[in-house]
Short mmCIF file of C-alpha atoms in Angstrom, two decimals:
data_model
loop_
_atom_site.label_atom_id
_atom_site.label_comp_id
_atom_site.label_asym_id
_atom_site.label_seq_id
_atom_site.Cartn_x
_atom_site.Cartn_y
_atom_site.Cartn_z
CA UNK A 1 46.83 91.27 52.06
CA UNK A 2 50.45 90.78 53.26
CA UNK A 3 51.33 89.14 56.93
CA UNK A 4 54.14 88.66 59.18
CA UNK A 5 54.24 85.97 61.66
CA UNK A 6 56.83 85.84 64.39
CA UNK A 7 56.02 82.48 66.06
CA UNK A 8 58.41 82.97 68.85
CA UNK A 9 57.13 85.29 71.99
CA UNK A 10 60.99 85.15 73.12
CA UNK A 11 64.65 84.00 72.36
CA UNK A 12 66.74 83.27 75.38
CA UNK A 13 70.66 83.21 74.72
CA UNK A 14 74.05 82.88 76.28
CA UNK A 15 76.26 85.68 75.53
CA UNK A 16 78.63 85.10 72.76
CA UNK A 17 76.47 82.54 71.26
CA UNK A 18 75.01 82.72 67.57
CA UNK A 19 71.19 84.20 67.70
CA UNK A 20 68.24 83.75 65.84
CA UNK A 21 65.21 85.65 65.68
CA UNK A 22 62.53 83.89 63.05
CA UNK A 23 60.44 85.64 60.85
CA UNK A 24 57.68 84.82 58.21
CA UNK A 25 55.64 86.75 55.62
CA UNK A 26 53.07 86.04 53.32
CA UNK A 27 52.72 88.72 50.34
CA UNK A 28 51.24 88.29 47.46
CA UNK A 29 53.43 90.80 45.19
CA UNK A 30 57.10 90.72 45.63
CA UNK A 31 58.38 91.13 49.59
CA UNK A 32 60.13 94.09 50.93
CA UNK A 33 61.14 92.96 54.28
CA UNK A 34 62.24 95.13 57.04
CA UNK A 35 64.03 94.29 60.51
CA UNK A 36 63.34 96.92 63.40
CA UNK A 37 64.63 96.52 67.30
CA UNK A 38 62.92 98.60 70.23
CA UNK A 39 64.48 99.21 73.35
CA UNK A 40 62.30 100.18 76.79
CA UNK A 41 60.35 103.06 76.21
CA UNK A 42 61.98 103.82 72.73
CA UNK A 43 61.05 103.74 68.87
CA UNK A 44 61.74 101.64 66.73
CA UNK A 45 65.36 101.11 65.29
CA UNK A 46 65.72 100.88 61.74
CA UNK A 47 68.24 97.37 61.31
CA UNK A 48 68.24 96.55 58.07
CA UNK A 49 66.24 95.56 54.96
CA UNK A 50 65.63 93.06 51.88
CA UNK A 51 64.59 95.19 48.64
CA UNK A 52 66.32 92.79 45.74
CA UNK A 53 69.45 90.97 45.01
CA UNK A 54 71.55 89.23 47.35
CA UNK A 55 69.63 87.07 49.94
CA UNK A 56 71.82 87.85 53.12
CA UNK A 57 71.56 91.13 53.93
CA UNK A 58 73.91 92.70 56.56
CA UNK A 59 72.56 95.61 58.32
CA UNK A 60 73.81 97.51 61.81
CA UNK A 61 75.21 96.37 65.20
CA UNK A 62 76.42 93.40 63.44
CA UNK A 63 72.69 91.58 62.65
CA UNK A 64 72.56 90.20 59.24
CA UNK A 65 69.19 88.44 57.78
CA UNK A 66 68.59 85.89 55.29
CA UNK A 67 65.92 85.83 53.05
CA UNK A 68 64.77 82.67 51.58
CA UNK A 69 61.97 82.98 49.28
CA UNK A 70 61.08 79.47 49.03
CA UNK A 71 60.10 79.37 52.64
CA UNK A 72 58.76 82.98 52.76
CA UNK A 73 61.33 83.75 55.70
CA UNK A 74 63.18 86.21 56.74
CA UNK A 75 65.38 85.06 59.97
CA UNK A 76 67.66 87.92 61.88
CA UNK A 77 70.85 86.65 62.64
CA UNK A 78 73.65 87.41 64.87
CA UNK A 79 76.69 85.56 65.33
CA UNK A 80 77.93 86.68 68.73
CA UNK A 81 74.92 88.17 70.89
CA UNK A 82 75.69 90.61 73.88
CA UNK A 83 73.93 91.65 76.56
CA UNK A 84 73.20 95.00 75.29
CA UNK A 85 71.13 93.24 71.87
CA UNK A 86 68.60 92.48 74.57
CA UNK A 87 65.22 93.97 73.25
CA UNK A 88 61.80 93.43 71.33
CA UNK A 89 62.55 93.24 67.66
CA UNK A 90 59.97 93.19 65.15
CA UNK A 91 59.95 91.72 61.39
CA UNK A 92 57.89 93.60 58.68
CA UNK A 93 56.85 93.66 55.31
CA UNK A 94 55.49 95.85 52.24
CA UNK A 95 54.34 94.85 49.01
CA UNK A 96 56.58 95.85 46.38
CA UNK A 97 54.04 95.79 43.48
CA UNK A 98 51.16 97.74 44.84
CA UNK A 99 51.24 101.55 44.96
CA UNK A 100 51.00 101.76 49.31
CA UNK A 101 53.71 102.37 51.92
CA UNK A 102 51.81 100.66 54.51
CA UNK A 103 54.83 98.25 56.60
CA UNK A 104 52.32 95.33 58.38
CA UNK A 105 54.45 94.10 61.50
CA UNK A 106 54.79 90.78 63.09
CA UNK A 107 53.62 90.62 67.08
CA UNK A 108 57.50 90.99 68.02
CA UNK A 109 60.09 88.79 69.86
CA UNK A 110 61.74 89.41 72.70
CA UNK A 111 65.25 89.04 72.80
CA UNK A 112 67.29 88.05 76.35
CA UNK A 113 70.65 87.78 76.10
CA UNK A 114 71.85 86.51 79.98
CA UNK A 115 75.41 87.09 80.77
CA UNK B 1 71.42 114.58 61.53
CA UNK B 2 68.35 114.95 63.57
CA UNK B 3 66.31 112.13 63.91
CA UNK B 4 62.47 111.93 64.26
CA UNK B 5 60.76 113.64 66.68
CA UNK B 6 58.08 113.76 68.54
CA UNK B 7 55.76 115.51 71.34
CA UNK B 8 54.77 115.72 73.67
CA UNK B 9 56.44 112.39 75.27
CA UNK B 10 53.60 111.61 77.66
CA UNK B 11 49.62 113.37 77.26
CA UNK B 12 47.40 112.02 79.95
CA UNK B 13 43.65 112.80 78.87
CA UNK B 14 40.08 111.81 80.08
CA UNK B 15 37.35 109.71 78.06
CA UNK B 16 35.86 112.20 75.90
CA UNK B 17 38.35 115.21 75.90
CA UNK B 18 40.83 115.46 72.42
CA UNK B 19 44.19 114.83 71.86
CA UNK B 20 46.93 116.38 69.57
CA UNK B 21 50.49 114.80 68.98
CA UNK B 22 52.87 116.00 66.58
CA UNK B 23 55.90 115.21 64.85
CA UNK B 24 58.88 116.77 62.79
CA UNK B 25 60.09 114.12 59.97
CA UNK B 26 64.13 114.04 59.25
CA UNK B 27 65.20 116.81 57.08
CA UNK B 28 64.47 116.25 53.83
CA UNK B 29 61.42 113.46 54.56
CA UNK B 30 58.25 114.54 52.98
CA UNK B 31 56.20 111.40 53.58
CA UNK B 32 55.04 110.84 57.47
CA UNK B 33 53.27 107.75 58.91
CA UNK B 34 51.41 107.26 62.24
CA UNK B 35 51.13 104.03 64.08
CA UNK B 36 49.28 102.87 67.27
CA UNK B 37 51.20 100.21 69.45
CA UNK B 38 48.89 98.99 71.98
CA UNK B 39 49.68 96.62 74.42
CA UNK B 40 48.73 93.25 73.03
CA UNK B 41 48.18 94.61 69.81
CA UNK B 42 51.27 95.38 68.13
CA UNK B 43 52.15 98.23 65.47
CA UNK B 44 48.64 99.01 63.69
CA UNK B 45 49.21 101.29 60.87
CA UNK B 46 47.16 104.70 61.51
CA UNK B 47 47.33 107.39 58.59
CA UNK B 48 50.17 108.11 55.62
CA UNK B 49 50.25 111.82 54.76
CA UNK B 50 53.03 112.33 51.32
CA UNK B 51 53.67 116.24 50.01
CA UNK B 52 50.78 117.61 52.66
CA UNK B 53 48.45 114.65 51.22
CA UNK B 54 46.50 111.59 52.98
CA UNK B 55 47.35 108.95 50.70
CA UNK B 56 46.34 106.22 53.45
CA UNK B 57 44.59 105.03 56.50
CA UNK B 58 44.05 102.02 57.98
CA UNK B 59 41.19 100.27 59.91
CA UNK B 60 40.52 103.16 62.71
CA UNK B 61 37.60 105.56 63.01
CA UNK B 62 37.47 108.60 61.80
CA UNK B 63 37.60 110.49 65.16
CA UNK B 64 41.82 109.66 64.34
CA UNK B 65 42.56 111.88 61.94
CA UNK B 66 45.97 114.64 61.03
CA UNK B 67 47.19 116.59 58.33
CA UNK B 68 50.65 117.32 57.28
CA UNK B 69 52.14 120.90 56.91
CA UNK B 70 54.35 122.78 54.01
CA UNK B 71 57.37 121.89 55.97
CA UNK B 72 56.43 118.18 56.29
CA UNK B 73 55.96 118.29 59.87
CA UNK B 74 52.48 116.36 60.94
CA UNK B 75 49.92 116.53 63.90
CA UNK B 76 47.52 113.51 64.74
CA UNK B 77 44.69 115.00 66.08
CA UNK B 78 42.30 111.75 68.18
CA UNK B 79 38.88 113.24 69.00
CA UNK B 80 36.24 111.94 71.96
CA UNK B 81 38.60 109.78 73.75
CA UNK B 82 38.32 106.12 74.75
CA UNK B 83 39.96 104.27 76.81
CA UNK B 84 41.12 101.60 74.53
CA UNK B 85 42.83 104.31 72.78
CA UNK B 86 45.85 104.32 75.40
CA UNK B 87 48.92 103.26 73.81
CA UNK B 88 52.45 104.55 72.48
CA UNK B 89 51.83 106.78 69.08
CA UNK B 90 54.80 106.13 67.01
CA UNK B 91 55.89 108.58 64.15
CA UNK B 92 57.94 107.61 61.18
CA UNK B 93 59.45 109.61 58.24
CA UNK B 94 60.78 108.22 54.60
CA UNK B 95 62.47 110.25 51.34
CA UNK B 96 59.09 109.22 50.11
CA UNK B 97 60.76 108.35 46.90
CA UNK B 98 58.37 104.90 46.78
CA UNK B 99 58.03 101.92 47.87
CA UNK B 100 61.69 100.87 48.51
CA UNK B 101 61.45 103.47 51.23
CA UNK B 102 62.72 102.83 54.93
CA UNK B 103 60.58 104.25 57.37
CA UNK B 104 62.88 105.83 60.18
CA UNK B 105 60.84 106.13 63.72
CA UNK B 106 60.13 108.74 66.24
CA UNK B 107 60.52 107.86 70.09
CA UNK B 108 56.74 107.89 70.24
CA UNK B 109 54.34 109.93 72.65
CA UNK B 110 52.74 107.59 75.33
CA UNK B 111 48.94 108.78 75.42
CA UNK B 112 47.04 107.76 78.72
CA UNK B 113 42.85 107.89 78.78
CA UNK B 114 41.56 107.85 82.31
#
């Protein structure tokens, strides 16, 4: 069965400086990993995703993720946070060799980016 | 383009009495996916319904259950109401082409049991 652990509750940051949200997945087929962001009262925001090939992925609002397979991560990355990037985000993942859709989330980090 | 959607935004119901939430996909989605996000518990996969098909559940009892109509659109239908069942619903859509898919979410209806 695959897992996501997020072992962070929350990620305080300066604005302008370089963020990082951590993520880790176990899987036992190949990993299809999957950023999302939530704001207040809102869905989830599709950011960006690892399928195959390069292992940094650049997705939108400038967040990029690096997947490193022989440390089953999967950190989001920002170089310059703002305010406004201030939100829960949530790592996922899906099995690429079994036959089921099913995304399994990690417990979510907040983000606070202080002016 | 029009994203997901969802309704109502907000259902307040009492222990016992049945809900019904429902959900357009993006134009051109055929596969739709329900979650639960409870507080504490995170996003908990509910029920995958592909070309009017359930192809999935998770762990939840069958009083959660849906179905999926011809034009894709899905209602998730949760039956003698607990309490524990409060949360945000979320609703997501995909090409369903496989498993490369990205799941694109709805804002979510916020169900309240009293």
């Amino acid at each position: 069965a695959q897992s996501v652990a997020q072992p962070e509750d929350q990620v305080n940051v300066a604005e302008g400086n370089p963020l990082t949200v951590k993520c880790t997945y176990s899987v036992s087929g190949n990993p299809y990993l999957f950023w999302y962001v939530q704001y207040p009262n809102r869905g989830l925001q599709f950011l960006l995703k690892y399928i195959t090939g390069d292992n940094l992925v650049k997705g939108s609002y400038g967040f990029e993720a690096e997947f490193n397979k022989s440390q089953t991560s999967f950190h989001l990355k920002k170089p310059s946070a703002l305010v406004s990037d201030s939100a829960l985000y949530f790592c996922a993942v899906r099995d690429g060799d079994t036959g089921f859709q099913k995304l399994v989330f990690g417990t979510g980090t907040r983000l606070l980016v202080s002016p | 383009e029009a994203g997901v959607t969802q309704s109502p935004t907000h259902l307040i119901k009492t222990r016992g009495q049945q809900a019904t939430l429902r959900c357009s996909p993006i134009s051109g989605h055929t596969s739709v996916y329900w979650y639960q996000q409870a507080l504490g518990l995170g996003l908990q996969f509910l029920l995958w319904y592909d070309e009017g098909e359930e192809r999935n559940r998770g762990n939840f009892p069958p009083r959660f259950s849906g179905r999926q109509f011809p034009n894709y659109s899905s209602e998730l239908n949760v039956n003698a109401l607990e309490l524990e069942d409060s949360a945000l619903y979320l609703c997501a859509s995909s090409l369903g082409q496989g498993r490369t898919d990205t799941q694109y979410f709805g804002p979510g209806t916020r169900l309240t049991v009293l």
